[in-house]
Coordinates of C-alpha atoms in Angstrom, one line a residue:
X16 CA -150.0 -154.3 14.2
X17 CA -148.1 -151.8 12.1
X18 CA -149.5 -149.0 14.3
X19 CA -148.5 -150.8 17.4
X20 CA -145.0 -151.3 16.1
X21 CA -144.6 -147.5 15.6
X22 CA -146.1 -146.6 18.9
X23 CA -143.8 -149.1 20.6
X24 CA -140.8 -147.5 18.9
X25 CA -141.9 -144.0 20.0
X26 CA -142.4 -145.3 23.6
X27 CA -139.0 -147.0 23.8
X28 CA -137.3 -144.0 22.2
X29 CA -139.0 -141.6 24.8
X30 CA -137.9 -143.8 27.7
X31 CA -134.4 -144.2 26.4
X32 CA -134.1 -140.4 25.9
X33 CA -135.3 -139.9 29.5
X34 CA -132.6 -142.3 30.8
X35 CA -129.9 -140.5 28.8
X36 CA -130.8 -137.1 30.3
X37 CA -131.4 -138.3 33.8
X38 CA -128.3 -140.5 34.2
X39 CA -125.7 -137.6 34.6
X40 CA -127.7 -136.7 37.8
X41 CA -127.0 -140.1 39.3
X42 CA -123.6 -141.1 37.9
X43 CA -120.5 -139.0 37.2
X44 CA -120.2 -139.1 33.4
X45 CA -117.9 -136.1 32.9
X46 CA -115.1 -138.5 31.8
X47 CA -117.3 -140.4 29.4
X48 CA -116.8 -138.5 26.1
X49 CA -119.3 -140.4 24.1
X50 CA -122.3 -139.9 26.4
X51 CA -124.6 -137.4 24.6
X52 CA -125.5 -135.3 27.7
X53 CA -123.5 -134.0 30.6
X54 CA -126.1 -131.5 31.9
X55 CA -127.3 -131.9 35.5
X56 CA -130.4 -130.7 37.2
X57 CA -130.1 -127.3 38.9
X58 CA -131.2 -127.0 42.6
X59 CA -132.8 -123.9 44.0
X60 CA -131.7 -121.7 46.9
X61 CA -134.0 -123.6 49.3
X62 CA -132.4 -126.9 48.4
X63 CA -128.7 -126.3 47.9
X64 CA -128.2 -123.0 49.8
X65 CA -126.9 -119.8 48.4
X66 CA -127.1 -116.0 48.9
X67 CA -130.2 -113.9 49.6
X68 CA -129.7 -110.1 49.0
X69 CA -132.0 -107.1 49.2
X70 CA -130.6 -104.1 47.4
X71 CA -132.0 -100.5 47.8
X72 CA -132.1 -98.5 44.5
X73 CA -131.3 -94.8 44.7
X74 CA -134.2 -93.8 42.4
X75 CA -134.3 -90.3 43.7
X76 CA -130.7 -89.8 42.8
X77 CA -131.5 -90.8 39.2
X78 CA -134.4 -88.3 39.1
X79 CA -132.1 -85.6 40.5
X80 CA -129.5 -86.3 37.8
X81 CA -132.2 -86.3 35.1
X82 CA -133.5 -83.0 36.4
X83 CA -130.0 -81.5 36.2
X84 CA -129.7 -82.6 32.6
X85 CA -133.1 -81.3 31.8
X86 CA -132.1 -77.8 33.2
X87 CA -129.1 -77.8 30.8
X88 CA -131.3 -78.8 27.9
X89 CA -134.0 -76.2 28.6
X90 CA -131.4 -73.5 28.8
X91 CA -129.8 -74.4 25.5
X92 CA -133.2 -74.7 23.8
X93 CA -134.6 -71.4 25.1
X94 CA -131.4 -69.6 24.1
X95 CA -131.8 -71.2 20.6
X96 CA -135.4 -70.2 20.4
X97 CA -134.7 -66.6 21.7
X98 CA -136.9 -67.1 24.8
X99 CA -135.8 -64.6 27.4
X100 CA -135.0 -65.9 30.8
X101 CA -132.8 -64.9 33.8
X102 CA -132.0 -68.4 35.1
X103 CA -133.2 -72.0 35.3
X104 CA -132.7 -73.8 38.6
X105 CA -134.3 -76.4 40.8
X106 CA -134.9 -76.4 44.6
X107 CA -136.3 -79.9 44.5
X108 CA -134.4 -81.8 41.8
X109 CA -135.3 -85.2 43.4
X110 CA -139.0 -84.6 42.6
X111 CA -138.3 -83.4 39.0
X112 CA -139.2 -79.8 39.7
X113 CA -137.7 -77.0 37.5
X114 CA -138.0 -73.3 38.1
X115 CA -137.5 -70.7 35.3
X116 CA -136.7 -67.2 36.5
X117 CA -138.0 -64.4 34.2
X118 CA -137.8 -60.6 34.1
X119 CA -141.4 -59.7 33.5
X120 CA -144.9 -60.9 32.6
X121 CA -144.1 -61.1 28.9
X122 CA -141.1 -63.4 29.7
X123 CA -143.4 -65.5 31.9
X124 CA -145.9 -66.0 29.0
X125 CA -143.1 -66.9 26.6
X126 CA -141.7 -69.5 29.0
X127 CA -145.1 -71.0 29.6
X128 CA -145.7 -71.3 25.8
X129 CA -142.2 -72.8 25.4
X130 CA -142.9 -75.5 28.0
X131 CA -146.4 -76.2 26.5
X132 CA -144.9 -76.5 22.9
X133 CA -141.7 -78.4 23.7
X134 CA -142.5 -80.5 26.8
X135 CA -146.3 -81.0 26.7
X136 CA -146.0 -84.7 27.5
X137 CA -143.2 -84.4 30.1
X138 CA -143.7 -81.2 32.2
X139 CA -146.7 -79.5 33.7
X140 CA -146.7 -75.9 35.0
X141 CA -147.6 -76.2 38.7
X142 CA -147.3 -72.5 39.8
X143 CA -146.1 -69.2 38.5
X144 CA -145.4 -65.7 39.8
X145 CA -144.5 -62.4 38.1
X146 CA -140.8 -63.4 38.1
X147 CA -140.8 -67.2 37.8
X148 CA -142.5 -70.3 36.3
X149 CA -142.3 -73.6 38.2
X150 CA -142.8 -76.9 36.2
X151 CA -142.6 -80.5 37.3
X152 CA -142.7 -83.9 35.7
X153 CA -146.1 -85.3 35.2
X154 CA -146.8 -88.0 37.9
X155 CA -147.5 -90.6 35.2
X156 CA -144.2 -89.8 33.5
X157 CA -142.2 -89.8 36.8
X158 CA -143.7 -93.1 37.9
X159 CA -143.0 -94.7 34.6
X160 CA -139.4 -93.3 34.6
X161 CA -138.8 -94.7 38.1
X162 CA -140.2 -98.1 37.1
X163 CA -137.9 -98.1 34.1
X164 CA -134.9 -97.4 36.3
X165 CA -135.8 -100.4 38.5
X166 CA -136.3 -102.7 35.5
X167 CA -133.1 -101.5 33.9
X168 CA -131.3 -102.2 37.1
X169 CA -132.7 -105.7 37.3
X170 CA -131.7 -106.5 33.7
X171 CA -128.2 -105.1 34.3
X172 CA -127.8 -107.1 37.5
X173 CA -129.0 -110.2 35.6
X174 CA -126.4 -109.6 32.9
X175 CA -123.7 -109.3 35.4
X176 CA -124.7 -112.4 37.3
X177 CA -124.8 -114.3 34.0
X178 CA -121.2 -113.3 33.4
X179 CA -120.2 -115.5 36.3
X180 CA -122.5 -118.4 35.3
X181 CA -124.7 -118.5 38.5
X182 CA -127.4 -121.0 37.5
X183 CA -131.0 -119.7 37.6
X184 CA -130.7 -116.6 39.7
X185 CA -133.9 -115.1 41.0
X186 CA -133.9 -111.3 40.5
X187 CA -137.1 -109.4 41.1
X188 CA -138.5 -106.0 42.2
X189 CA -139.6 -105.7 45.8
X190 CA -141.7 -102.7 46.6
X191 CA -141.1 -99.3 45.0
X192 CA -137.3 -99.1 45.3
X193 CA -135.8 -102.5 46.2
X194 CA -134.5 -105.5 44.3
X195 CA -134.5 -109.0 45.7
X196 CA -131.6 -111.2 44.5
X197 CA -131.4 -114.9 45.2
X198 CA -128.3 -116.8 44.0
X199 CA -128.4 -120.6 44.4
X200 CA -125.1 -122.3 45.0
X201 CA -122.2 -120.8 47.1
X202 CA -119.4 -121.4 44.6
X203 CA -119.9 -118.1 42.7
X204 CA -121.9 -116.2 45.3
X205 CA -119.0 -114.1 46.6
X206 CA -117.9 -113.0 43.1
X207 CA -121.5 -112.3 42.2
X208 CA -122.0 -110.3 45.4
X209 CA -118.8 -108.3 44.6
X210 CA -120.0 -107.6 41.1
X211 CA -123.5 -106.5 42.2
X212 CA -122.1 -104.1 44.8
X213 CA -119.8 -102.6 42.2
X214 CA -122.4 -100.3 40.6
X215 CA -120.0 -99.4 37.8
X216 CA -121.5 -95.9 37.2
X217 CA -119.0 -94.4 34.7
X218 CA -118.6 -90.7 34.1
X219 CA -116.2 -88.6 32.1
X220 CA -115.7 -85.2 33.9
X221 CA -113.5 -82.2 33.3
X222 CA -111.2 -81.2 36.2
X223 CA -111.8 -77.7 37.5
X224 CA -108.7 -75.8 38.7
X225 CA -110.7 -73.0 40.4
X226 CA -109.5 -74.7 43.7
X227 CA -106.1 -76.3 44.0
X228 CA -105.7 -79.8 45.6
X229 CA -104.1 -78.1 48.6
X230 CA -107.0 -75.7 49.1
X231 CA -109.4 -78.7 48.8
X232 CA -107.6 -80.7 51.4
X233 CA -107.7 -77.8 53.9
X234 CA -111.5 -77.3 53.2
X235 CA -112.1 -81.1 53.5
X236 CA -110.1 -81.3 56.8
X237 CA -112.2 -78.5 58.2
X238 CA -115.6 -80.1 57.4
X239 CA -114.4 -83.5 58.7
X240 CA -113.4 -81.9 62.0
X241 CA -116.7 -80.0 62.2
X242 CA -118.8 -83.0 61.4
X243 CA -116.7 -85.5 63.3
X244 CA -116.3 -88.0 60.4
X245 CA -113.6 -89.2 58.1
X246 CA -113.1 -91.7 55.2
X247 CA -111.8 -94.4 57.5
X248 CA -115.0 -94.7 59.7
X249 CA -117.5 -93.8 56.9
X250 CA -118.6 -95.8 53.9
X251 CA -117.0 -94.1 50.8
X252 CA -120.3 -93.2 49.1
X253 CA -121.7 -91.7 52.3
X254 CA -118.4 -89.9 52.9
X255 CA -118.5 -88.2 49.5
X256 CA -122.1 -87.2 50.0
X257 CA -121.3 -85.7 53.4
X258 CA -118.2 -83.8 52.2
X259 CA -120.1 -82.3 49.2
X260 CA -123.1 -81.3 51.4
X261 CA -120.8 -79.7 53.9
X262 CA -118.9 -77.8 51.1
X263 CA -122.1 -76.6 49.4
X264 CA -121.8 -72.8 48.8
X265 CA -118.0 -72.9 49.3
X266 CA -117.4 -74.7 45.9
X267 CA -118.0 -73.1 42.5
X268 CA -121.4 -73.9 40.9
X269 CA -121.8 -77.2 39.0
X270 CA -118.8 -78.8 40.6
X271 CA -118.3 -81.7 42.9
X272 CA -115.4 -83.2 44.9
X273 CA -114.4 -86.8 44.2
X274 CA -111.3 -88.7 45.2
X275 CA -108.5 -90.7 43.5
X276 CA -106.6 -93.5 45.4
X277 CA -103.0 -92.4 45.9
X278 CA -100.5 -94.4 43.7
X279 CA -98.8 -96.2 46.7
X280 CA -102.0 -96.7 48.8
X281 CA -103.5 -100.2 49.1
X282 CA -107.0 -98.7 49.6
X283 CA -108.6 -95.3 49.1
X284 CA -109.0 -94.9 52.8
X285 CA -105.2 -95.1 53.2
X286 CA -104.6 -92.3 50.8
X287 CA -107.0 -90.2 48.8
X288 CA -106.3 -87.3 46.4
X289 CA -109.3 -84.8 46.0
X290 CA -110.4 -83.5 42.6
X291 CA -112.8 -80.7 41.9
X292 CA -114.9 -81.9 38.9
X293 CA -117.4 -80.2 36.7
X294 CA -120.8 -81.9 36.6
X295 CA -122.2 -80.6 33.3
X296 CA -120.3 -82.9 30.8
X297 CA -123.2 -85.4 30.4
X298 CA -121.0 -88.3 29.2
X299 CA -121.3 -91.6 31.0
X300 CA -121.4 -95.4 30.7
X301 CA -124.5 -95.4 28.6
X302 CA -122.4 -94.2 25.7
X303 CA -120.2 -97.3 25.9
X304 CA -120.2 -100.0 23.3
X305 CA -117.5 -102.3 24.8
X306 CA -115.0 -102.5 27.6
X307 CA -112.1 -105.0 27.7
X308 CA -108.7 -105.6 29.4
X309 CA -105.7 -104.3 27.5
X310 CA -102.1 -103.4 28.2
X311 CA -100.1 -100.2 28.2
X312 CA -96.7 -99.7 26.6
X313 CA -95.1 -101.1 29.8
X314 CA -97.3 -104.2 29.8
X315 CA -99.4 -103.1 32.8
X316 CA -103.1 -104.0 32.7
X317 CA -105.6 -101.3 31.7
X318 CA -109.2 -101.1 30.7
X319 CA -109.8 -100.1 27.0
X320 CA -113.2 -98.5 26.2
X321 CA -115.0 -98.3 22.9
X322 CA -117.9 -95.8 22.5
X323 CA -121.0 -96.2 20.4
X324 CA -121.5 -93.7 17.5
X325 CA -123.4 -91.1 19.6
X326 CA -120.9 -91.5 22.5
X327 CA -117.9 -91.2 20.1
X328 CA -119.2 -87.8 18.9
X329 CA -119.8 -86.6 22.5
X330 CA -116.4 -87.7 23.5
X331 CA -114.8 -86.0 20.5
X332 CA -116.6 -82.8 21.3
X333 CA -115.8 -83.0 25.0
X334 CA -112.1 -83.5 24.3
X335 CA -112.0 -80.9 21.5
X336 CA -113.6 -78.2 23.8
X337 CA -111.2 -78.9 26.7
X338 CA -107.8 -79.2 25.1
X339 CA -105.1 -78.6 27.7
X340 CA -107.3 -79.5 30.6
X341 CA -107.6 -82.7 32.6
X342 CA -110.4 -85.1 32.0
X343 CA -111.2 -87.4 34.9
X344 CA -112.5 -91.0 34.3
X345 CA -114.8 -91.6 37.3
X346 CA -116.1 -95.0 38.2
X347 CA -118.6 -95.1 41.2
X348 CA -117.5 -91.6 42.2
X349 CA -113.9 -92.7 42.4
X350 CA -111.4 -91.0 40.0
X351 CA -109.6 -93.8 38.2
X352 CA -107.3 -91.5 36.2
X353 CA -107.2 -87.9 35.1
X354 CA -105.1 -87.6 32.0
X355 CA -104.5 -84.3 30.2
X356 CA -106.4 -83.7 27.0
X357 CA -103.7 -82.9 24.4
X358 CA -105.9 -82.9 21.3
X359 CA -109.4 -83.7 20.1
X360 CA -109.9 -87.5 20.4
X361 CA -111.9 -88.9 17.6
X362 CA -112.6 -92.6 16.8
X363 CA -114.5 -93.3 20.0
X364 CA -111.7 -95.0 22.0
X365 CA -110.4 -94.3 25.5
X366 CA -108.4 -96.0 28.3
X367 CA -108.8 -96.3 32.1
X368 CA -105.4 -96.7 33.7
X369 CA -105.2 -98.3 37.1
X370 CA -102.1 -96.7 38.5
X371 CA -99.0 -98.3 40.0
X372 CA -97.9 -99.4 43.4
X373 CA -99.5 -102.8 43.3
X374 CA -98.7 -106.3 42.2
X375 CA -99.6 -107.3 38.7
X376 CA -102.2 -109.9 39.8
X377 CA -104.1 -107.3 41.8
X378 CA -104.1 -104.9 38.9
X379 CA -105.3 -107.6 36.6
X380 CA -108.2 -108.6 38.9
X381 CA -109.3 -105.0 39.2
X382 CA -109.1 -104.5 35.4
X383 CA -111.2 -107.7 34.9
X384 CA -113.8 -106.5 37.4
X385 CA -114.1 -103.0 35.9
X386 CA -114.3 -104.3 32.3
X387 CA -116.9 -107.0 33.2
X388 CA -119.0 -104.5 35.1
X389 CA -119.0 -102.0 32.3
X390 CA -119.5 -104.6 29.6
X391 CA -122.5 -106.0 31.5
X392 CA -123.9 -102.5 31.5
X393 CA -123.8 -99.4 33.7
X394 CA -126.5 -99.4 36.4
X395 CA -128.8 -96.4 36.0
X396 CA -128.9 -96.0 39.8
X397 CA -126.6 -96.6 42.8
X398 CA -127.4 -99.7 44.9
X399 CA -127.2 -100.0 48.7
X400 CA -127.2 -103.4 50.3
X401 CA -130.0 -103.5 52.8
X402 CA -130.1 -107.2 53.7
X403 CA -127.9 -110.3 53.3
X404 CA -128.8 -113.8 54.3
X405 CA -126.7 -116.9 53.6
X406 CA -128.9 -120.0 53.3
X407 CA -126.8 -123.1 54.2
X408 CA -127.0 -126.3 52.2
X409 CA -127.6 -128.3 55.4
X410 CA -131.1 -126.8 55.7
X411 CA -131.8 -127.6 52.0
X412 CA -130.4 -131.1 52.4
X413 CA -132.7 -131.7 55.4
X414 CA -135.7 -130.3 53.6
X415 CA -135.1 -132.3 50.4
X416 CA -134.5 -135.5 52.5
X417 CA -137.9 -135.1 54.1
X418 CA -139.5 -134.3 50.7
X419 CA -137.9 -137.5 49.3
X420 CA -139.1 -139.5 52.3
X421 CA -142.6 -138.1 51.8
X422 CA -142.5 -138.9 48.1
X423 CA -141.3 -142.4 48.6
X424 CA -144.0 -143.1 51.2
X425 CA -146.7 -141.5 49.0
X426 CA -145.6 -143.4 45.9
X427 CA -145.4 -146.7 47.8
X428 CA -149.0 -146.2 49.1
X429 CA -150.2 -145.4 45.6
X430 CA -148.5 -148.4 44.1
X431 CA -149.8 -150.8 46.8
X432 CA -153.3 -149.5 46.4
X433 CA -153.2 -149.6 42.6
X434 CA -151.9 -153.2 42.5
X435 CA -154.3 -154.4 45.3
X436 CA -157.4 -152.8 43.7
X437 CA -156.6 -153.1 39.9
X438 CA -154.3 -156.1 40.0
X439 CA -152.6 -156.5 36.6
X440 CA -153.7 -153.1 35.3
X441 CA -152.4 -151.7 38.6
X442 CA -149.0 -153.0 37.8
X443 CA -149.1 -151.4 34.4
X444 CA -150.2 -148.1 36.0
X445 CA -147.3 -148.3 38.6
X446 CA -144.8 -148.9 35.8
X447 CA -146.2 -145.9 33.9
X448 CA -146.0 -143.8 37.1
X449 CA -142.3 -144.6 37.4
X450 CA -141.7 -143.6 33.8
X451 CA -143.7 -140.4 34.4
X452 CA -141.4 -139.3 37.2
X453 CA -138.4 -140.3 35.1
X454 CA -139.7 -138.1 32.3
X455 CA -140.3 -135.1 34.6
X456 CA -136.6 -135.1 35.8
X457 CA -135.4 -135.7 32.3
X458 CA -137.3 -132.6 31.0
X459 CA -136.3 -130.5 34.0
X460 CA -132.6 -131.4 33.2
X461 CA -133.0 -130.8 29.5
X462 CA -134.5 -127.3 29.9
X463 CA -131.9 -126.3 32.5
X464 CA -134.8 -125.6 34.9
X465 CA -134.2 -125.2 38.7
X466 CA -135.8 -127.7 41.1
X467 CA -137.1 -126.0 44.3
X468 CA -139.2 -127.3 47.2
X469 CA -142.4 -125.9 45.6
X470 CA -141.3 -127.7 42.4
X471 CA -141.1 -130.9 44.4
X472 CA -144.7 -130.2 45.5
X473 CA -145.6 -129.8 41.9
X474 CA -144.1 -133.3 41.2
X475 CA -146.2 -134.7 44.0
X476 CA -149.3 -133.2 42.6
X477 CA -148.4 -134.6 39.2
X478 CA -148.2 -138.1 40.6
X479 CA -151.8 -137.6 41.9
X480 CA -153.4 -136.6 38.7
X481 CA -151.3 -139.1 36.7
X482 CA -152.8 -141.9 38.8
X483 CA -156.2 -140.3 38.3
X484 CA -155.9 -140.8 34.6
X485 CA -155.2 -144.5 35.1
X486 CA -158.2 -144.8 37.5
X487 CA -160.4 -143.4 34.8
X488 CA -159.0 -145.8 32.2
X489 CA -159.3 -148.8 34.4
X490 CA -162.8 -148.0 35.5
X491 CA -163.9 -147.7 31.8
X492 CA -162.2 -151.0 31.0
X493 CA -164.1 -152.6 33.9
X494 CA -167.4 -151.2 32.5
X495 CA -166.7 -152.7 29.1
X496 CA -165.9 -156.1 30.6
X497 CA -169.1 -156.1 32.6
X498 CA -171.0 -155.4 29.4
X499 CA -169.6 -158.7 28.0
X500 CA -167.0 -157.3 25.6
X501 CA -163.7 -159.2 25.0
X502 CA -160.4 -158.0 26.5
X503 CA -159.3 -156.4 23.2
X504 CA -162.5 -154.4 22.7
X505 CA -162.6 -153.5 26.5
X506 CA -159.0 -152.1 26.3
X507 CA -159.6 -150.1 23.1
X508 CA -162.9 -148.7 24.3
X509 CA -161.7 -148.1 27.8
X510 CA -158.8 -145.8 26.6
X511 CA -160.9 -144.1 23.9
X512 CA -163.9 -143.3 26.2
X513 CA -161.7 -142.1 29.1
X514 CA -159.6 -139.8 26.9
X515 CA -162.0 -136.9 26.8
X516 CA -162.2 -136.7 30.6
X517 CA -158.4 -137.0 30.9
X518 CA -157.9 -134.2 28.3
X519 CA -160.4 -131.9 30.0
X520 CA -158.7 -132.4 33.4
X521 CA -155.2 -131.8 32.0
X522 CA -156.3 -128.7 30.0
X523 CA -157.9 -127.0 33.0
X524 CA -154.8 -127.8 35.2
X525 CA -152.5 -126.5 32.4
X526 CA -154.5 -123.3 32.2
X527 CA -154.0 -122.7 35.9
X528 CA -150.3 -123.5 35.6
X529 CA -149.9 -121.0 32.7
X530 CA -151.5 -118.3 34.8
X531 CA -149.2 -119.0 37.7
X532 CA -146.2 -119.0 35.4
X533 CA -147.1 -115.7 33.8
X534 CA -148.1 -113.8 37.0
X535 CA -146.1 -115.6 39.6
X536 CA -142.5 -115.0 40.7
X537 CA -139.8 -117.2 42.3
X538 CA -141.3 -120.3 44.0
X539 CA -144.7 -119.9 42.4
X540 CA -143.1 -120.1 38.9
X541 CA -141.1 -123.2 40.0
X542 CA -144.3 -124.9 41.0
X543 CA -146.0 -124.0 37.7
X544 CA -143.0 -125.2 35.6
X545 CA -143.0 -128.7 37.2
X546 CA -146.8 -128.8 36.9
X547 CA -146.7 -128.1 33.2
X548 CA -143.9 -130.6 32.6
X549 CA -145.9 -133.1 34.7
X550 CA -148.9 -132.7 32.4
X551 CA -146.8 -133.5 29.3
X552 CA -145.1 -136.6 30.9
X553 CA -148.4 -137.8 32.3
X554 CA -150.0 -137.9 28.9
X555 CA -147.0 -139.7 27.5
X556 CA -146.3 -142.2 30.3
X557 CA -149.7 -142.8 32.0
X558 CA -151.8 -142.7 28.8
X559 CA -149.6 -143.4 25.7
X560 CA -147.0 -145.8 27.2
X561 CA -149.4 -147.6 29.4
X562 CA -151.6 -148.3 26.3
X563 CA -148.6 -149.5 24.4
X564 CA -147.8 -152.0 27.2
X565 CA -151.4 -153.2 27.4
X566 CA -151.8 -153.5 23.6
X567 CA -148.5 -155.4 23.4
X568 CA -149.7 -157.9 26.0
X569 CA -153.2 -158.3 24.4
X570 CA -152.4 -158.1 20.7
X571 CA -148.8 -159.4 20.4
X572 CA -148.7 -162.0 23.2
X573 CA -152.5 -162.8 22.8
X574 CA -153.2 -162.4 26.4
X575 CA -156.8 -163.7 26.8
X576 CA -157.5 -162.3 30.3
X577 CA -156.3 -159.2 32.1
X578 CA -157.3 -158.7 35.7
X579 CA -158.7 -155.2 36.3

């Protein structure tokens, strides 16, 4: 009896805890301060609607940028090691190819030895002539690098989405260079979309004065006329690319043209100031430690930056080597400000000013967006939105309504069958089944999981194998009663003998669910989560609680006969 008392206490405690966690989904308890839980169940995109985005990742652009940095590094290291060379360049930077120009055969041998010694795990020599050596990234290295770019982009997007509290976003790789983003709930979808599309690629670049702004404007006007395009009818990123491609050969080496929004312009299309910037500074958002909104001496919002230790040293060297020059702070190829470097800036701090000509609220919103984007991490690659679908909640409501109807009908059929076939024990099984479903929703709410339509399918499957456990128990009790045993012995033996078969069935189902959870994505994982939770609640409700109910009836209330 002592054991029964403790088992009854655990059963009542479990049921009470389930009610506590489930009730906020049914009743508004936000104003009830003493209620221990306010958390509600999250619904997936297929139930409550939301935003479906497919983003293209500019992986080739990252490889091209990496190749450019590699060329600078190789030059510096060969100069340091006294390896003679005429030039280092790349005709196919997007494929990671580097060409070292040499004067003679001896120079070629020295370059090949240098690459073999210094870059044996990164570069392979693919061809050579009397005057050049061509090397390229190993395929395995390049594929791994591209994959890391995608995964870093996914993690960065996830961090940004988390900044706005979108519940249970689904962010996964799709193909070689795409990312699928699903954001349940429309409340934060627009902000999240804006944040995702803001790639927040930060660069610090020295302004070159080899061409004046007036000369640049004339050159840009000429290529716009020749190419029949302008900033108003072309997306900004495409416009910048087309301008720089058209000006290739006319601009100094290792320079690029980016634009700053004019102080009194509302958009960059309405007024843009061109800047000729050097591309070899190699200081970007990866060197940042923190970014936050601050205020200048006039109380206007600005973005304050704090570099990490390595970035602080690079920033100090960059400013120290360019005293008297302008240093542009570039965000997503847009020049945010270009202050003059008056002295070497140590300490690892910098500021992005937003310019005037706007209302304070507009400047504050932009400062918050920039700081949030940078704090969440700079994307390693630019993103392009390839697809957008809005899933309306009406479709989800209709689907979940049908799923509810199917669940109610299925549960009613099961309950009617169990009571008709097993009589009193069928009633116990039906009560346990209700507690099982209550437990599933309680655990889903507790874990902050997201309920999707495949998850509802998992709950339906859980109901099936939960009843199966009671069928095994009831049939074993029937066998014991046929053998002439009393009700107490029949119940005890029935549960004990059925337990091994129940455990075997649940272990194999759990193993399958774990595999689905590990290898699956999106809806498959939702199905696996509800399946695993259902196994736990089934063992608790349909085995443990049902035995407590039967033992209480037989042992405490001395029930002499129990129809099975």
